[in-house]
Amino acid sequence: MFDYEELSAALISGKAPVVKELTTKALDSGETPQDILNKGLVAGMSVVGEKFKNNEFYVPEVLIAARAMKGAMEILKPKLAETGVQPIAKAAIGTVQGDLHDIGKNLVAMMMEGAGFEVIDLGVDVKAERFVQAAKESGATLIMLSALLTTTMPAMKDTIQALKDAGLRKGVFVMIGGAPVTQSYADEIGANGYSPDAASAVDKARELLKL
Ligand code: B1M
């Protein structure tokens, strides 16, 4: 039985090589990429978030843990993608303008890929026009906006407006998420969907696109 607590603990203390090693070990011992992600990495990162909130961790510790998570994700990403056969739909995802937080957004992207979506990751600090361009050029039918700061949430509204102005609101669904985001904010700005975490983002995307 793989010890997920050991993996979470290594992530919390930012031991990047150990996190990589344990991720590989978990895969080799037959654990699923989804379990490794949820029971080991996401669980560990949630503790990091809590510690930061309680002033037990400061920015450097958080960054070191985030780097360890990124290393494990590099190993998991192709495995998660492998679990889907053909893309079931195309989604473009990004953290909105002014916001540099990408850990949650990356998790959502990976879970979506794991569920069989083709995901175009636009990165962080993404301007409304860039989302519009991605929807036009890639034919993505789902635009996914992430924000972690209350000050960058209005950029979600601006992005929806830019999609409207470009005449794309009919065929394109917009989903929003991130720690400060709520269902009522989604309703207020006219987003099609909201989800509180990466796993339910996949369910919501499927529900919206009727997949
Ligand atoms: Co920042 N930060 N940060 N930070 N940071 C928060 C968000 C904060 C709550 C910390 C705090 O004060 N307690 C606070 C925001 C306060 C607010 O606005 N209400 C904050 C602040 C203030 C800041 C700075 C302004 C600090 C400063 O410089 N003074 C600065 C802003 C920089 C910028 O963006 N312009 C800043 C910087 C940073 C770091 C660079 C140090 C680092 C980011 C590293 C990185 O992302 N590469 C960082 C981190 C790590 C955090 C905390 C500690 C953790 C965030 C995280 O990764 N969580 C965070 C405190 C906290 O959340 N407790 C904090 C783990 C991740 C798995 O969860 O991102 O919520 P989360 O994603 C979840 C869900 O929200 C959801 O699914 C994910 C997985 O289940 N989800 C979606 C996310 N996007 C979704 C999209 C969807 C659906 C679901 O559909 C489209």
mmCIF file of C-alpha atoms and ligand atoms in Angstrom:
data_model
loop_
_atom_site.group_PDB
_atom_site.id
_atom_site.type_symbol
_atom_site.label_atom_id
_atom_site.label_comp_id
_atom_site.label_asym_id
_atom_site.label_seq_id
_atom_site.Cartn_x
_atom_site.Cartn_y
_atom_site.Cartn_z
ATOM 1 C CA MET A 1 0.000 0.000 0.000
ATOM 2 C CA PHE A 2 1.512 3.321 -1.044
ATOM 3 C CA ASP A 3 2.033 5.848 1.758
ATOM 4 C CA TYR A 4 0.301 9.024 0.590
ATOM 5 C CA GLU A 5 1.096 10.776 3.844
ATOM 6 C CA GLU A 6 4.805 10.444 3.111
ATOM 7 C CA LEU A 7 4.264 12.074 -0.290
ATOM 8 C CA SER A 8 2.174 14.911 1.203
ATOM 9 C CA ALA A 9 4.757 15.469 3.944
ATOM 10 C CA ALA A 10 7.607 15.687 1.408
ATOM 11 C CA LEU A 11 5.592 18.217 -0.593
ATOM 12 C CA ILE A 12 4.785 20.298 2.496
ATOM 13 C CA SER A 13 8.480 20.478 3.359
ATOM 14 C CA GLY A 14 9.335 21.297 -0.265
ATOM 15 C CA LYS A 15 11.647 18.335 -0.885
ATOM 16 C CA ALA A 16 11.391 18.411 -4.670
ATOM 17 C CA PRO A 17 13.639 15.390 -5.437
ATOM 18 C CA VAL A 18 11.827 13.249 -2.827
ATOM 19 C CA VAL A 19 8.425 14.312 -4.187
ATOM 20 C CA LYS A 20 9.512 13.304 -7.703
ATOM 21 C CA GLU A 21 10.936 10.025 -6.462
ATOM 22 C CA LEU A 22 7.781 9.146 -4.482
ATOM 23 C CA THR A 23 5.530 10.111 -7.403
ATOM 24 C CA THR A 24 7.471 7.730 -9.661
ATOM 25 C CA LYS A 25 7.386 5.049 -6.968
ATOM 26 C CA ALA A 26 3.607 5.427 -6.603
ATOM 27 C CA LEU A 27 3.118 5.068 -10.361
ATOM 28 C CA ASP A 28 5.430 2.035 -10.439
ATOM 29 C CA SER A 29 3.463 0.406 -7.656
ATOM 30 C CA GLY A 30 0.235 0.758 -9.634
ATOM 31 C CA GLU A 31 -1.359 3.802 -8.007
ATOM 32 C CA THR A 32 -3.514 5.834 -10.416
ATOM 33 C CA PRO A 33 -2.333 9.311 -11.471
ATOM 34 C CA GLN A 34 -5.645 10.713 -10.141
ATOM 35 C CA ASP A 35 -5.058 9.210 -6.695
ATOM 36 C CA ILE A 36 -1.469 10.438 -6.589
ATOM 37 C CA LEU A 37 -2.677 13.907 -7.494
ATOM 38 C CA ASN A 38 -5.589 14.048 -5.053
ATOM 39 C CA LYS A 39 -4.476 11.969 -2.084
ATOM 40 C CA GLY A 40 -0.820 13.026 -2.149
ATOM 41 C CA LEU A 41 -0.181 16.317 -3.912
ATOM 42 C CA VAL A 42 -3.435 18.274 -3.581
ATOM 43 C CA ALA A 43 -3.740 17.132 0.033
ATOM 44 C CA GLY A 44 -0.220 18.396 0.740
ATOM 45 C CA MET A 45 -0.747 21.699 -1.051
ATOM 46 C CA SER A 46 -3.924 22.335 0.955
ATOM 47 C CA VAL A 47 -1.871 22.044 4.154
ATOM 48 C CA VAL A 48 0.653 24.497 2.699
ATOM 49 C CA GLY A 49 -2.216 26.939 2.010
ATOM 50 C CA GLU A 50 -3.505 26.569 5.570
ATOM 51 C CA LYS A 51 -0.048 27.088 7.083
ATOM 52 C CA PHE A 52 0.456 30.189 4.975
ATOM 53 C CA LYS A 53 -2.911 31.522 6.103
ATOM 54 C CA ASN A 54 -1.996 30.915 9.747
ATOM 55 C CA ASN A 55 1.412 32.590 9.352
ATOM 56 C CA GLU A 56 3.203 29.304 10.031
ATOM 57 C CA PHE A 57 4.632 29.434 6.483
ATOM 58 C CA TYR A 58 5.930 32.454 4.595
ATOM 59 C CA VAL A 59 6.219 33.067 0.862
ATOM 60 C CA PRO A 60 9.593 31.266 0.366
ATOM 61 C CA GLU A 61 8.272 28.018 1.926
ATOM 62 C CA VAL A 62 5.169 28.239 -0.218
ATOM 63 C CA LEU A 63 7.231 28.783 -3.366
ATOM 64 C CA ILE A 64 9.486 25.843 -2.528
ATOM 65 C CA ALA A 65 6.435 23.588 -2.037
ATOM 66 C CA ALA A 66 4.934 24.910 -5.290
ATOM 67 C CA ARG A 67 8.169 24.048 -7.112
ATOM 68 C CA ALA A 68 8.084 20.521 -5.692
ATOM 69 C CA MET A 69 4.495 20.175 -6.860
ATOM 70 C CA LYS A 70 5.441 21.378 -10.339
ATOM 71 C CA GLY A 71 8.158 18.720 -10.607
ATOM 72 C CA ALA A 72 5.693 15.971 -9.697
ATOM 73 C CA MET A 73 3.180 17.365 -12.149
ATOM 74 C CA GLU A 74 5.703 17.049 -14.961
ATOM 75 C CA ILE A 75 5.751 13.319 -14.277
ATOM 76 C CA LEU A 76 1.989 13.004 -13.821
ATOM 77 C CA LYS A 77 0.806 15.188 -16.669
ATOM 78 C CA PRO A 78 1.437 12.720 -19.515
ATOM 79 C CA LYS A 79 -0.021 9.898 -17.406
ATOM 80 C CA LEU A 80 -3.175 11.883 -16.715
ATOM 81 C CA ALA A 81 -3.473 12.762 -20.369
ATOM 82 C CA GLU A 82 -2.993 9.095 -21.323
ATOM 83 C CA THR A 83 -6.143 8.114 -19.457
ATOM 84 C CA GLY A 84 -8.269 9.904 -22.089
ATOM 85 C CA VAL A 85 -8.445 8.338 -25.549
ATOM 86 C CA GLN A 86 -9.685 11.055 -27.939
ATOM 87 C CA PRO A 87 -10.267 14.635 -26.809
ATOM 88 C CA ILE A 88 -13.951 14.937 -25.913
ATOM 89 C CA ALA A 89 -13.909 18.719 -26.313
ATOM 90 C CA LYS A 90 -11.520 21.648 -26.433
ATOM 91 C CA ALA A 91 -11.045 24.066 -23.522
ATOM 92 C CA ALA A 92 -8.827 27.133 -23.100
ATOM 93 C CA ILE A 93 -7.768 27.932 -19.548
ATOM 94 C CA GLY A 94 -5.853 30.766 -17.946
ATOM 95 C CA THR A 95 -5.399 32.848 -14.825
ATOM 96 C CA VAL A 96 -6.915 36.255 -15.490
ATOM 97 C CA GLN A 97 -5.083 39.532 -16.023
ATOM 98 C CA GLY A 98 -3.058 40.778 -13.058
ATOM 99 C CA ASP A 99 -3.025 37.403 -11.314
ATOM 100 C CA LEU A 100 0.050 35.178 -11.170
ATOM 101 C CA HIS A 101 -1.315 32.238 -9.140
ATOM 102 C CA ASP A 102 -1.204 29.106 -11.242
ATOM 103 C CA ILE A 103 -1.141 26.050 -8.982
ATOM 104 C CA GLY A 104 -4.925 25.634 -8.848
ATOM 105 C CA LYS A 105 -5.294 26.507 -12.538
ATOM 106 C CA ASN A 106 -2.686 23.877 -13.428
ATOM 107 C CA LEU A 107 -4.537 21.300 -11.348
ATOM 108 C CA VAL A 108 -7.796 22.079 -13.113
ATOM 109 C CA ALA A 109 -6.014 21.832 -16.490
ATOM 110 C CA MET A 110 -4.539 18.470 -15.572
ATOM 111 C CA MET A 111 -7.794 17.057 -14.281
ATOM 112 C CA MET A 112 -9.494 18.203 -17.484
ATOM 113 C CA GLU A 113 -6.792 16.553 -19.581
ATOM 114 C CA GLY A 114 -7.112 13.460 -17.448
ATOM 115 C CA ALA A 115 -10.823 13.428 -18.200
ATOM 116 C CA GLY A 116 -10.156 13.536 -21.944
ATOM 117 C CA PHE A 117 -10.419 17.216 -22.798
ATOM 118 C CA GLU A 118 -7.859 18.937 -25.004
ATOM 119 C CA VAL A 119 -6.669 21.852 -22.893
ATOM 120 C CA ILE A 120 -4.991 24.959 -24.239
ATOM 121 C CA ASP A 121 -3.168 26.508 -21.307
ATOM 122 C CA LEU A 122 -2.779 30.251 -21.801
ATOM 123 C CA GLY A 123 -0.783 30.672 -18.586
ATOM 124 C CA VAL A 124 -1.083 33.469 -16.055
ATOM 125 C CA ASP A 125 -1.860 37.189 -16.293
ATOM 126 C CA VAL A 126 -3.984 36.528 -19.375
ATOM 127 C CA LYS A 127 -5.675 39.556 -20.940
ATOM 128 C CA ALA A 128 -9.328 39.348 -22.008
ATOM 129 C CA GLU A 129 -8.297 39.748 -25.675
ATOM 130 C CA ARG A 130 -6.040 36.712 -25.441
ATOM 131 C CA PHE A 131 -8.986 34.553 -24.315
ATOM 132 C CA VAL A 132 -11.016 35.918 -27.230
ATOM 133 C CA GLN A 133 -8.186 35.136 -29.634
ATOM 134 C CA ALA A 134 -7.861 31.590 -28.257
ATOM 135 C CA ALA A 135 -11.596 30.957 -28.618
ATOM 136 C CA LYS A 136 -11.488 32.197 -32.226
ATOM 137 C CA GLU A 137 -8.318 30.442 -33.306
ATOM 138 C CA SER A 138 -8.592 27.114 -31.528
ATOM 139 C CA GLY A 139 -12.337 26.656 -31.687
ATOM 140 C CA ALA A 140 -12.438 25.948 -27.943
ATOM 141 C CA THR A 141 -16.032 25.684 -26.764
ATOM 142 C CA LEU A 142 -15.113 26.179 -23.121
ATOM 143 C CA ILE A 143 -13.187 29.111 -21.651
ATOM 144 C CA MET A 144 -11.963 28.548 -18.096
ATOM 145 C CA LEU A 145 -10.976 31.524 -15.963
ATOM 146 C CA SER A 146 -9.093 31.235 -12.696
ATOM 147 C CA ALA A 147 -8.536 34.030 -10.140
ATOM 148 C CA LEU A 148 -7.031 33.865 -6.651
ATOM 149 C CA LEU A 149 -7.191 37.523 -5.749
ATOM 150 C CA THR A 150 -10.300 39.514 -4.964
ATOM 151 C CA THR A 151 -8.658 42.360 -6.897
ATOM 152 C CA THR A 152 -8.434 40.297 -10.106
ATOM 153 C CA MET A 153 -11.961 38.859 -10.020
ATOM 154 C CA PRO A 154 -13.327 41.823 -12.050
ATOM 155 C CA ALA A 155 -11.049 40.701 -14.920
ATOM 156 C CA MET A 156 -13.380 37.688 -15.214
ATOM 157 C CA LYS A 157 -16.289 40.003 -15.877
ATOM 158 C CA ASP A 158 -14.204 41.947 -18.418
ATOM 159 C CA THR A 159 -13.305 38.713 -20.208
ATOM 160 C CA ILE A 160 -16.950 37.676 -20.484
ATOM 161 C CA GLN A 161 -17.742 41.121 -21.848
ATOM 162 C CA ALA A 162 -14.910 40.849 -24.399
ATOM 163 C CA LEU A 163 -16.243 37.466 -25.558
ATOM 164 C CA LYS A 164 -19.695 39.038 -25.921
ATOM 165 C CA ASP A 165 -18.284 41.967 -27.882
ATOM 166 C CA ALA A 166 -16.534 39.523 -30.218
ATOM 167 C CA GLY A 167 -19.861 37.744 -30.848
ATOM 168 C CA LEU A 168 -18.611 34.530 -29.242
ATOM 169 C CA ARG A 169 -20.934 34.169 -26.272
ATOM 170 C CA LYS A 170 -23.425 31.866 -28.020
ATOM 171 C CA GLY A 171 -21.197 28.935 -28.854
ATOM 172 C CA VAL A 172 -18.703 29.328 -26.028
ATOM 173 C CA PHE A 173 -19.291 28.402 -22.385
ATOM 174 C CA VAL A 174 -17.418 30.233 -19.629
ATOM 175 C CA MET A 175 -16.473 28.607 -16.351
ATOM 176 C CA ILE A 176 -14.869 30.399 -13.443
ATOM 177 C CA GLY A 177 -13.113 29.298 -10.274
ATOM 178 C CA GLY A 178 -10.474 30.063 -7.686
ATOM 179 C CA ALA A 179 -10.471 30.475 -3.906
ATOM 180 C CA PRO A 180 -12.353 33.825 -3.661
ATOM 181 C CA VAL A 181 -14.838 32.972 -6.439
ATOM 182 C CA THR A 182 -18.387 31.875 -5.641
ATOM 183 C CA GLN A 183 -21.479 30.660 -7.452
ATOM 184 C CA SER A 184 -23.196 33.952 -6.733
ATOM 185 C CA TYR A 185 -20.290 35.834 -8.357
ATOM 186 C CA ALA A 186 -20.600 33.559 -11.378
ATOM 187 C CA ASP A 187 -24.323 34.376 -11.571
ATOM 188 C CA GLU A 188 -23.628 38.071 -11.148
ATOM 189 C CA ILE A 189 -21.165 38.283 -14.053
ATOM 190 C CA GLY A 190 -23.039 35.885 -16.350
ATOM 191 C CA ALA A 191 -20.609 32.957 -16.329
ATOM 192 C CA ASN A 192 -22.131 29.626 -17.331
ATOM 193 C CA GLY A 193 -20.581 27.707 -14.492
ATOM 194 C CA TYR A 194 -18.526 27.755 -11.312
ATOM 195 C CA SER A 195 -16.773 24.998 -9.450
ATOM 196 C CA PRO A 196 -14.971 25.059 -6.115
ATOM 197 C CA ASP A 197 -12.218 22.573 -6.968
ATOM 198 C CA ALA A 198 -10.422 20.805 -9.775
ATOM 199 C CA ALA A 199 -12.374 17.567 -9.555
ATOM 200 C CA SER A 200 -15.787 19.203 -9.697
ATOM 201 C CA ALA A 201 -14.571 21.467 -12.525
ATOM 202 C CA VAL A 202 -14.500 18.377 -14.736
ATOM 203 C CA ASP A 203 -18.063 17.440 -13.728
ATOM 204 C CA LYS A 204 -19.275 20.964 -14.373
ATOM 205 C CA ALA A 205 -17.539 21.095 -17.780
ATOM 206 C CA ARG A 206 -19.185 17.808 -18.768
ATOM 207 C CA GLU A 207 -22.557 19.049 -17.552
ATOM 208 C CA LEU A 208 -22.305 22.330 -19.496
ATOM 209 C CA LEU A 209 -21.173 20.696 -22.725
ATOM 210 C CA LYS A 210 -23.641 17.801 -22.271
ATOM 211 C CA LEU A 211 -20.897 15.191 -22.546
HETATM 212 CO CO1 B1M B 1 -0.807 34.410 -3.027
HETATM 213 N N1 B1M B 1 -2.437 35.007 -2.139
HETATM 214 N N2 B1M B 1 -0.323 36.284 -3.366
HETATM 215 N N3 B1M B 1 0.839 33.674 -3.701
HETATM 216 N N4 B1M B 1 -1.335 32.748 -2.280
HETATM 217 C C1 B1M B 1 -3.371 33.972 -1.715
HETATM 218 C C2 B1M B 1 -4.393 33.675 -2.798
HETATM 219 C C3 B1M B 1 -4.026 34.646 -0.417
HETATM 220 C C4 B1M B 1 -5.433 34.132 -0.086
HETATM 221 C C5 B1M B 1 -3.055 34.481 0.787
HETATM 222 C C6 B1M B 1 -3.569 35.134 2.043
HETATM 223 O O1 B1M B 1 -3.457 36.308 2.205
HETATM 224 N N5 B1M B 1 -4.141 34.361 2.945
HETATM 225 C C7 B1M B 1 -3.998 36.167 -0.823
HETATM 226 C C8 B1M B 1 -5.220 36.685 -1.566
HETATM 227 C C9 B1M B 1 -6.107 37.582 -0.716
HETATM 228 C C10 B1M B 1 -7.302 37.985 -1.491
HETATM 229 O O2 B1M B 1 -7.247 38.560 -2.543
HETATM 230 N N6 B1M B 1 -8.456 37.656 -0.943
HETATM 231 C C11 B1M B 1 -2.740 36.216 -1.673
HETATM 232 C C12 B1M B 1 -1.989 37.389 -1.938
HETATM 233 C C13 B1M B 1 -2.482 38.637 -1.231
HETATM 234 C C14 B1M B 1 -0.876 37.415 -2.779
HETATM 235 C C15 B1M B 1 0.023 38.620 -3.141
HETATM 236 C C16 B1M B 1 -0.727 39.920 -3.433
HETATM 237 C C17 B1M B 1 1.043 38.763 -2.001
HETATM 238 C C18 B1M B 1 1.927 39.962 -2.099
HETATM 239 O O3 B1M B 1 2.737 40.047 -2.963
HETATM 240 N N7 B1M B 1 1.689 40.891 -1.174
HETATM 241 C C19 B1M B 1 0.764 38.122 -4.395
HETATM 242 C C20 B1M B 1 -0.009 38.435 -5.688
HETATM 243 C C21 B1M B 1 0.778 38.148 -6.945
HETATM 244 C C22 B1M B 1 -0.142 38.236 -8.169
HETATM 245 O O4 B1M B 1 -0.827 37.303 -8.483
HETATM 246 N N8 B1M B 1 -0.157 39.391 -8.842
HETATM 247 C C23 B1M B 1 0.756 36.641 -4.137
HETATM 248 C C24 B1M B 1 1.765 35.781 -4.570
HETATM 249 C C25 B1M B 1 1.818 34.424 -4.314
HETATM 250 C C26 B1M B 1 3.025 33.541 -4.637
HETATM 251 C C27 B1M B 1 3.727 33.948 -5.941
HETATM 252 C C28 B1M B 1 3.967 33.618 -3.485
HETATM 253 C C29 B1M B 1 2.334 32.107 -4.651
HETATM 254 C C30 B1M B 1 1.816 31.676 -6.052
HETATM 255 C C31 B1M B 1 2.682 30.630 -6.707
HETATM 256 C C32 B1M B 1 2.005 30.061 -7.934
HETATM 257 O O5 B1M B 1 0.797 29.980 -8.043
HETATM 258 N N9 B1M B 1 2.829 29.675 -8.883
HETATM 259 C C33 B1M B 1 1.136 32.348 -3.751
HETATM 260 C C34 B1M B 1 0.422 31.306 -3.124
HETATM 261 C C35 B1M B 1 0.943 29.912 -3.305
HETATM 262 C C36 B1M B 1 -0.753 31.552 -2.357
HETATM 263 C C37 B1M B 1 -1.553 30.567 -1.465
HETATM 264 C C38 B1M B 1 -0.745 30.337 -0.198
HETATM 265 C C39 B1M B 1 -1.878 29.237 -2.039
HETATM 266 C C40 B1M B 1 -2.584 29.278 -3.385
HETATM 267 C C41 B1M B 1 -2.580 27.875 -3.920
HETATM 268 O O6 B1M B 1 -1.784 27.538 -4.768
HETATM 269 N N10 B1M B 1 -3.454 27.027 -3.343
HETATM 270 C C42 B1M B 1 -2.884 31.397 -1.203
HETATM 271 C C43 B1M B 1 -3.471 31.152 0.174
HETATM 272 C C44 B1M B 1 -4.513 30.091 0.165
HETATM 273 O O7 B1M B 1 -5.151 29.778 -0.823
HETATM 274 N N11 B1M B 1 -4.784 29.536 1.308
HETATM 275 C C45 B1M B 1 -2.509 32.766 -1.620
HETATM 276 C C46 B1M B 1 -3.507 25.610 -3.656
HETATM 277 C C47 B1M B 1 -4.363 25.425 -4.888
HETATM 278 C C48 B1M B 1 -4.456 23.947 -5.149
HETATM 279 O O8 B1M B 1 -5.673 25.951 -4.580
HETATM 280 O O9 B1M B 1 -5.469 27.913 -6.193
HETATM 281 O O10 B1M B 1 -7.471 27.725 -4.622
HETATM 282 P P1 B1M B 1 -6.424 27.070 -5.470
HETATM 283 O O11 B1M B 1 -7.155 26.207 -6.582
HETATM 284 C C49 B1M B 1 -8.201 25.279 -6.286
HETATM 285 C C50 B1M B 1 -9.604 25.905 -6.351
HETATM 286 O O12 B1M B 1 -9.644 27.272 -6.024
HETATM 287 C C51 B1M B 1 -10.066 25.559 -7.722
HETATM 288 O O13 B1M B 1 -9.442 24.318 -7.998
HETATM 289 C C52 B1M B 1 -8.138 24.285 -7.431
HETATM 290 C C53 B1M B 1 -7.785 22.890 -7.030
HETATM 291 O O14 B1M B 1 -8.788 22.230 -6.319
HETATM 292 N N12 B1M B 1 -9.830 26.435 -8.873
HETATM 293 C C54 B1M B 1 -10.670 26.366 -9.919
HETATM 294 C C55 B1M B 1 -8.849 27.287 -9.149
HETATM 295 N N13 B1M B 1 -9.037 27.794 -10.357
HETATM 296 C C56 B1M B 1 -10.144 27.244 -10.864
HETATM 297 C C57 B1M B 1 -10.781 27.419 -12.085
HETATM 298 C C58 B1M B 1 -11.957 26.693 -12.321
HETATM 299 C C59 B1M B 1 -12.447 25.823 -11.362
HETATM 300 C C60 B1M B 1 -11.832 25.644 -10.163
HETATM 301 O O15 B1M B 1 -12.661 26.761 -13.469
HETATM 302 C C61 B1M B 1 -12.226 27.621 -14.473
#
